[in-house]
Short mmCIF file of C-alpha atoms and ligand atoms in Angstrom, two decimals:
data_model
loop_
_atom_site.label_atom_id
_atom_site.label_comp_id
_atom_site.label_asym_id
_atom_site.label_seq_id
_atom_site.Cartn_x
_atom_site.Cartn_y
_atom_site.Cartn_z
CA ILE A 1 29.53 -35.09 15.54
CA LYS A 2 27.03 -37.83 16.35
CA GLU A 3 25.53 -39.59 13.36
CA GLU A 4 22.01 -38.15 13.84
CA ASN A 5 23.26 -34.59 14.24
CA LYS A 6 25.25 -34.92 11.08
CA ASN A 7 21.99 -35.85 9.40
CA ASP A 8 20.30 -32.77 10.79
CA TYR A 9 23.04 -30.67 9.34
CA GLN A 10 22.71 -32.41 6.00
CA ILE A 11 18.98 -31.70 5.94
CA PHE A 12 19.58 -28.12 6.95
CA LYS A 13 22.17 -27.68 4.22
CA THR A 14 19.94 -29.28 1.61
CA SER A 15 16.96 -27.13 2.47
CA LEU A 16 19.11 -24.02 2.38
CA THR A 17 20.30 -24.98 -1.09
CA GLU A 18 16.76 -25.77 -2.12
CA GLY A 19 15.55 -22.37 -0.92
CA PHE A 20 18.37 -20.70 -2.76
CA LYS A 21 17.64 -22.62 -5.95
CA GLU A 22 13.97 -21.82 -5.67
CA ARG A 23 14.77 -18.15 -5.34
CA LEU A 24 17.09 -18.25 -8.33
CA THR A 25 14.45 -20.05 -10.40
CA MET A 26 11.85 -17.52 -9.43
CA GLU A 27 14.23 -14.67 -10.17
CA ASN A 28 14.88 -16.10 -13.64
CA GLU A 29 11.19 -16.61 -14.22
CA LEU A 30 10.47 -13.06 -13.12
CA HIS A 31 13.02 -11.76 -15.61
CA LYS A 32 11.30 -13.74 -18.35
CA ALA A 33 7.86 -12.67 -17.19
CA ILE A 34 8.85 -9.03 -17.40
CA LYS A 35 10.22 -9.54 -20.89
CA ASN A 36 7.07 -11.36 -21.98
CA GLN A 37 4.78 -9.04 -20.07
CA ASP A 38 3.17 -11.96 -18.24
CA PHE A 39 1.47 -9.64 -15.80
CA GLU A 40 -2.07 -8.52 -15.48
CA LEU A 41 -3.69 -5.67 -13.62
CA PHE A 42 -6.83 -6.18 -11.58
CA PHE A 43 -8.87 -3.20 -10.45
CA GLN A 44 -10.76 -2.55 -7.23
CA PRO A 45 -13.27 0.30 -6.95
CA GLN A 46 -12.95 3.15 -4.49
CA ILE A 47 -16.29 4.66 -3.53
CA GLU A 48 -17.06 8.17 -2.41
CA MET A 49 -19.28 8.06 0.65
CA LYS A 50 -21.45 11.09 -0.04
CA SER A 51 -22.24 10.36 -3.70
CA LYS A 52 -22.03 6.55 -3.36
CA LYS A 53 -20.23 6.63 -6.68
CA ILE A 54 -17.03 5.01 -7.85
CA ILE A 55 -14.39 7.72 -8.02
CA GLY A 56 -11.29 5.59 -8.33
CA LEU A 57 -9.90 2.20 -9.25
CA GLU A 58 -6.83 0.76 -7.54
CA ALA A 59 -4.59 -1.17 -9.92
CA LEU A 60 -3.33 -4.40 -8.33
CA CYS A 61 -0.76 -6.50 -10.11
CA ARG A 62 -0.93 -10.28 -10.66
CA TRP A 63 1.62 -12.49 -12.30
CA ASN A 64 0.01 -14.62 -14.97
CA HIS A 65 2.35 -17.61 -14.78
CA PRO A 66 2.23 -20.02 -17.78
CA GLU A 67 1.97 -23.10 -15.50
CA LYS A 68 1.00 -21.82 -12.07
CA GLY A 69 -1.74 -19.45 -13.15
CA LEU A 70 -2.37 -16.16 -11.36
CA ILE A 71 0.19 -15.48 -8.63
CA PRO A 72 -0.70 -12.85 -5.98
CA PRO A 73 1.61 -9.86 -5.45
CA LYS A 74 2.81 -10.87 -2.01
CA GLU A 75 4.56 -13.81 -3.68
CA PHE A 76 6.59 -11.77 -6.17
CA ILE A 77 6.65 -8.08 -5.19
CA PRO A 78 9.13 -8.58 -2.30
CA LEU A 79 11.58 -10.49 -4.55
CA SER A 80 11.13 -7.97 -7.35
CA GLU A 81 11.91 -5.26 -4.83
CA LYS A 82 15.00 -7.08 -3.55
CA THR A 83 16.40 -7.73 -7.02
CA GLY A 84 15.54 -4.34 -8.46
CA LEU A 85 13.19 -5.85 -11.05
CA ILE A 86 10.42 -3.81 -9.45
CA VAL A 87 11.66 -0.75 -11.31
CA GLU A 88 10.88 -2.27 -14.68
CA LEU A 89 7.73 -4.01 -13.45
CA GLY A 90 6.53 -0.86 -11.70
CA ASP A 91 7.10 1.10 -14.86
CA TRP A 92 4.91 -1.35 -16.76
CA VAL A 93 2.21 -1.09 -14.09
CA ILE A 94 2.07 2.71 -14.30
CA ARG A 95 2.01 2.69 -18.10
CA GLU A 96 -0.61 -0.04 -18.29
CA ALA A 97 -2.85 1.59 -15.65
CA CYS A 98 -2.70 4.94 -17.48
CA ARG A 99 -3.26 3.37 -20.88
CA GLN A 100 -6.21 1.36 -19.62
CA ASN A 101 -7.80 4.28 -17.82
CA LYS A 102 -7.55 6.46 -20.92
CA LEU A 103 -9.10 3.68 -22.98
CA TRP A 104 -12.06 3.39 -20.56
CA GLN A 105 -12.55 7.14 -20.74
CA ASP A 106 -12.48 7.05 -24.53
CA LEU A 107 -15.05 4.23 -24.42
CA GLY A 108 -17.35 6.48 -22.44
CA LEU A 109 -17.10 5.06 -18.93
CA PRO A 110 -17.43 7.65 -16.15
CA LYS A 111 -14.06 9.34 -15.59
CA VAL A 112 -12.34 8.08 -12.46
CA LYS A 113 -8.84 8.03 -11.06
CA VAL A 114 -6.59 5.04 -11.32
CA SER A 115 -4.42 4.45 -8.22
CA VAL A 116 -1.03 2.86 -8.65
CA ASN A 117 1.13 1.43 -5.84
CA LEU A 118 4.75 2.56 -5.80
CA SER A 119 7.40 0.52 -4.06
CA ALA A 120 10.14 2.20 -2.02
CA ARG A 121 12.84 1.30 -4.51
CA GLN A 122 10.79 2.64 -7.39
CA PHE A 123 10.12 5.86 -5.55
CA LEU A 124 13.84 6.43 -5.08
CA GLN A 125 14.52 6.40 -8.84
CA ARG A 126 16.00 9.75 -9.76
CA ASP A 127 13.97 10.14 -12.93
CA LEU A 128 10.62 8.92 -11.61
CA VAL A 129 8.79 12.23 -12.00
CA ARG A 130 9.99 12.76 -15.57
CA ASN A 131 9.24 9.14 -16.34
CA ILE A 132 5.66 9.47 -15.16
CA GLU A 133 5.32 12.72 -17.04
CA SER A 134 6.26 11.00 -20.27
CA ILE A 135 3.94 8.08 -19.58
CA LEU A 136 1.09 10.59 -19.15
CA ASN A 137 2.06 12.28 -22.39
CA GLU A 138 2.33 9.03 -24.31
CA THR A 139 -0.96 7.61 -23.06
CA GLY A 140 -2.79 10.92 -23.18
CA LEU A 141 -4.25 10.47 -19.69
CA ASP A 142 -5.07 13.71 -17.89
CA PRO A 143 -2.79 13.79 -14.79
CA GLN A 144 -5.75 14.39 -12.46
CA TYR A 145 -6.87 10.82 -13.24
CA LEU A 146 -3.68 9.23 -11.94
CA GLU A 147 -3.04 8.79 -8.23
CA LEU A 148 0.07 7.29 -6.67
CA GLU A 149 0.02 5.28 -3.43
CA ILE A 150 3.16 5.37 -1.34
CA THR A 151 3.75 3.87 2.11
CA GLU A 152 5.18 5.32 5.28
CA SER A 153 8.14 2.96 5.19
CA MET A 154 9.79 5.04 2.48
CA ALA A 155 9.29 8.25 4.42
CA MET A 156 12.10 7.38 6.81
CA SER A 157 14.92 7.65 4.33
CA ASN A 158 16.12 10.80 2.67
CA GLU A 159 13.44 13.26 3.65
CA GLN A 160 14.57 16.07 1.34
CA PHE A 161 14.59 13.85 -1.72
CA ILE A 162 11.09 12.63 -0.91
CA ILE A 163 9.75 16.14 -0.54
CA GLU A 164 11.25 17.13 -3.87
CA THR A 165 9.79 14.10 -5.63
CA LEU A 166 6.38 14.74 -4.09
CA LYS A 167 6.56 18.36 -5.19
CA GLY A 168 7.37 17.12 -8.67
CA PHE A 169 4.16 15.08 -8.69
CA GLN A 170 2.22 18.03 -7.38
CA GLN A 171 3.51 20.16 -10.25
CA LEU A 172 2.47 17.46 -12.69
CA GLY A 173 -1.00 17.49 -11.20
CA VAL A 174 -0.76 13.92 -9.93
CA ASN A 175 -2.15 13.22 -6.45
CA VAL A 176 -0.41 11.10 -3.85
CA ALA A 177 -2.03 9.00 -1.13
CA LEU A 178 -0.24 7.60 1.91
CA ASP A 179 -1.15 3.89 1.98
CA ASP A 180 -1.36 1.48 4.94
CA PHE A 181 -1.55 4.48 7.21
CA GLY A 182 -1.07 3.74 10.89
CA THR A 183 1.06 0.62 10.48
CA GLY A 184 4.45 2.17 9.82
CA TYR A 185 6.60 4.84 11.33
CA SER A 186 4.05 7.59 11.08
CA SER A 187 5.42 10.93 11.92
CA LEU A 188 3.11 13.89 12.12
CA LYS A 189 5.96 16.01 10.86
CA TYR A 190 6.03 14.11 7.57
CA ILE A 191 2.32 14.18 7.11
CA SER A 192 2.12 17.92 7.53
CA GLN A 193 5.22 18.62 5.40
CA PHE A 194 4.66 16.24 2.54
CA PRO A 195 2.40 17.45 -0.25
CA LEU A 196 -0.11 14.61 0.00
CA SER A 197 -3.77 14.58 -0.89
CA LYS A 198 -5.06 11.55 0.96
CA LEU A 199 -4.47 9.19 3.87
CA LYS A 200 -5.46 5.57 3.44
CA ILE A 201 -6.36 3.86 6.72
CA ASP A 202 -4.95 0.34 6.86
CA ARG A 203 -7.53 -2.43 6.86
CA LEU A 204 -6.15 -3.76 10.14
CA PHE A 205 -7.96 -0.97 11.99
CA ILE A 206 -11.21 -1.50 10.13
CA GLN A 207 -11.36 -5.25 10.50
CA ASN A 208 -10.41 -5.55 14.13
CA ARG A 209 -12.56 -2.90 15.76
CA THR A 210 -11.24 -2.98 19.29
CA GLU A 211 -11.81 0.07 21.45
CA GLN A 212 -8.27 1.23 20.67
CA ASN A 213 -8.61 0.72 16.92
CA VAL A 214 -11.89 2.61 16.83
CA ALA A 215 -10.15 5.48 18.61
CA ILE A 216 -7.30 5.33 16.10
CA VAL A 217 -9.67 5.41 13.11
CA LYS A 218 -11.52 8.42 14.52
CA THR A 219 -8.23 10.19 15.16
CA ILE A 220 -6.91 9.51 11.65
CA ILE A 221 -10.12 10.87 10.10
CA HIS A 222 -9.95 14.00 12.26
CA LEU A 223 -6.27 14.44 11.54
CA SER A 224 -6.84 14.13 7.79
CA HIS A 225 -9.58 16.69 7.77
CA SER A 226 -7.69 19.19 9.88
CA LEU A 227 -4.77 18.89 7.46
CA ASN A 228 -7.12 19.29 4.51
CA LEU A 229 -6.53 15.77 3.32
CA LYS A 230 -9.08 13.27 2.09
CA VAL A 231 -9.28 9.99 3.92
CA ILE A 232 -10.11 6.54 2.57
CA ALA A 233 -10.58 3.31 4.51
CA GLU A 234 -9.59 -0.03 2.99
CA GLY A 235 -10.82 -3.48 3.96
CA VAL A 236 -14.51 -2.60 4.15
CA GLU A 237 -16.04 -6.07 4.14
CA ASN A 238 -19.57 -5.64 5.45
CA GLU A 239 -22.37 -3.22 6.15
CA GLU A 240 -21.29 -2.62 9.76
CA ASP A 241 -17.87 -1.50 8.58
CA LEU A 242 -19.54 0.89 6.17
CA LEU A 243 -21.98 2.29 8.74
CA PHE A 244 -19.17 2.84 11.20
CA LEU A 245 -17.07 4.75 8.67
CA ASN A 246 -20.03 6.72 7.42
CA GLY A 247 -20.78 7.77 10.99
CA GLU A 248 -17.21 8.94 11.40
CA ASN A 249 -17.28 11.02 8.21
CA CYS A 250 -14.76 9.00 6.29
CA ASP A 251 -14.65 10.35 2.71
CA GLU A 252 -14.07 7.18 0.73
CA VAL A 253 -14.21 3.41 1.16
CA GLN A 254 -12.75 0.38 -0.57
CA GLY A 255 -13.18 -3.31 0.11
CA PHE A 256 -14.78 -6.68 -0.61
CA TYR A 257 -18.19 -5.35 0.47
CA PHE A 258 -18.33 -3.45 -2.82
CA SER A 259 -16.10 -5.61 -4.95
CA LYS A 260 -12.97 -7.70 -4.99
CA PRO A 261 -10.30 -6.58 -7.44
CA VAL A 262 -11.61 -7.58 -10.89
CA PRO A 263 -9.91 -8.22 -14.24
CA VAL A 264 -10.05 -5.55 -16.97
CA LYS A 265 -12.95 -7.13 -18.83
CA GLU A 266 -15.20 -6.92 -15.75
CA VAL A 267 -14.56 -3.29 -14.89
CA ASP A 268 -17.43 -1.90 -16.96
CA LEU A 269 -19.83 -4.11 -14.97
CA LEU A 270 -18.79 -2.28 -11.79
CA PHE A 271 -20.33 0.89 -13.16
CA ASN A 272 -23.71 -0.67 -13.84
CA LYS A 273 -23.98 -2.30 -10.45
CA LYS A 274 -25.84 -0.48 -7.74
CA LEU A 275 -23.37 0.19 -4.97
CA SER A 276 -25.17 -0.25 -1.62
P1 LIG B 301 -2.35 -2.81 -0.77
O1 LIG B 301 -1.81 -1.71 -1.60
O2 LIG B 301 -2.64 -2.50 0.66
O3 LIG B 301 -3.64 -3.33 -1.55
C1 LIG B 301 -4.83 -3.75 -0.95
C2 LIG B 301 -4.85 -5.26 -0.81
O4 LIG B 301 -5.95 -5.60 0.02
C3 LIG B 301 -5.10 -5.99 -2.13
O5 LIG B 301 -4.44 -7.26 -2.06
C4 LIG B 301 -6.61 -6.22 -2.10
O6 LIG B 301 -7.04 -7.32 -2.86
C5 LIG B 301 -6.83 -6.46 -0.63
N1 LIG B 301 -8.19 -6.11 -0.22
C6 LIG B 301 -9.00 -5.19 -0.75
N2 LIG B 301 -10.18 -5.12 -0.10
C7 LIG B 301 -10.10 -6.04 0.90
C8 LIG B 301 -11.02 -6.47 1.93
O7 LIG B 301 -12.14 -5.96 2.07
N3 LIG B 301 -10.57 -7.44 2.77
C9 LIG B 301 -9.34 -8.01 2.64
N4 LIG B 301 -9.00 -8.98 3.50
N5 LIG B 301 -8.45 -7.64 1.69
C10 LIG B 301 -8.83 -6.67 0.83
P2 LIG B 301 -3.48 -7.74 -3.24
O8 LIG B 301 -4.07 -7.40 -4.57
O9 LIG B 301 -3.15 -9.17 -2.96
O10 LIG B 301 -2.20 -6.85 -3.04
C11 LIG B 301 -1.39 -6.98 -1.89
C12 LIG B 301 -0.31 -5.94 -1.86
O11 LIG B 301 0.63 -6.11 -2.92
C13 LIG B 301 -0.84 -4.51 -2.02
O12 LIG B 301 -1.36 -4.08 -0.78
C14 LIG B 301 0.42 -3.79 -2.43
O13 LIG B 301 1.21 -3.48 -1.31
C15 LIG B 301 1.14 -4.86 -3.25
N6 LIG B 301 0.94 -4.58 -4.69
C16 LIG B 301 -0.06 -4.98 -5.51
N7 LIG B 301 0.12 -4.53 -6.77
C17 LIG B 301 1.27 -3.81 -6.74
C18 LIG B 301 2.01 -3.05 -7.73
O14 LIG B 301 1.64 -2.95 -8.90
N8 LIG B 301 3.17 -2.45 -7.30
C19 LIG B 301 3.60 -2.54 -6.02
N9 LIG B 301 4.74 -1.90 -5.66
N10 LIG B 301 2.92 -3.21 -5.06
C20 LIG B 301 1.78 -3.84 -5.43
CA1 LIG B 302 -2.43 0.30 -2.10
CA1 LIG B 303 -3.14 -0.57 1.71
CA1 LIG B 304 -1.40 -3.42 2.96
#
């Protein structure tokens, strides 16, 4: 090996080790964070088009790191998923979202649903339905005020198990929305067989309104309504987005145009603000 190539290899090896160390450090820190409950939920309103009222709040997790401050989910959810820590973290998220929603209701805020994202690994937990049932019992939240968001990616594995789990939620009275719709392996067979209550159009289609994407949005809205499902669009950032979706009869909208995800202490303000 020539001297310079040897150096390249050395650099390569070092950076590999660095990456590995970094991952290990983060994994350790995540473990600690879960133990210390160093996480925080932010909430983003979901608005019903015809009443212009908030009917739901999506719970979005942030890691409140002692030195680094708030870390966005894309920086720790994938690793949590890979290491299995997502099961414990996800459990905390469901419990916290239910507890908080019940508290708001008891404080007299208008009753709305809280939507919680479920990761694939979490969804495949055998005792998920019973677990959620006991969280509802412990927090006292009426099941109709909890909604779960799942993605298409988990629909590919173990179809029968998924149907049974979804039926379990249906029996509990908990609604399920299919998130990021249109970006994964959508199969019309799944959508018609799964007991779902809502499709959530991915923001990709809303934000990049090419002729094709407009056609896709219209088709998803039609499809939802013919299957008796509600449809919500995410990533609504401006008035044009809203007018477009209103014209296409989309049931609900969510996005920066109304509000970014806000911390718990700012949620009551959302209900006083005039929404469009
Ligand atoms: P998602 O479920 O698709 O959540 C919507 C994301 O889009 C949120 O990012 C939200 O802040 C962002 N968003 C909302 N409105 C707009 C808009 O008008 N424009 C743009 N550009 N973005 C908008 P966030 O909070 O960073 O979350 C990213 C992803 O992390 C989520 O995507 C979800 O997949 C995941 N995630 C967040 N919290 C949890 C959790 O508790 N559990 C699991 N499993 N995943 C979570
Ligand atoms: Ca979501
Ligand atoms: Ca989404
Ligand atoms: Ca997404």
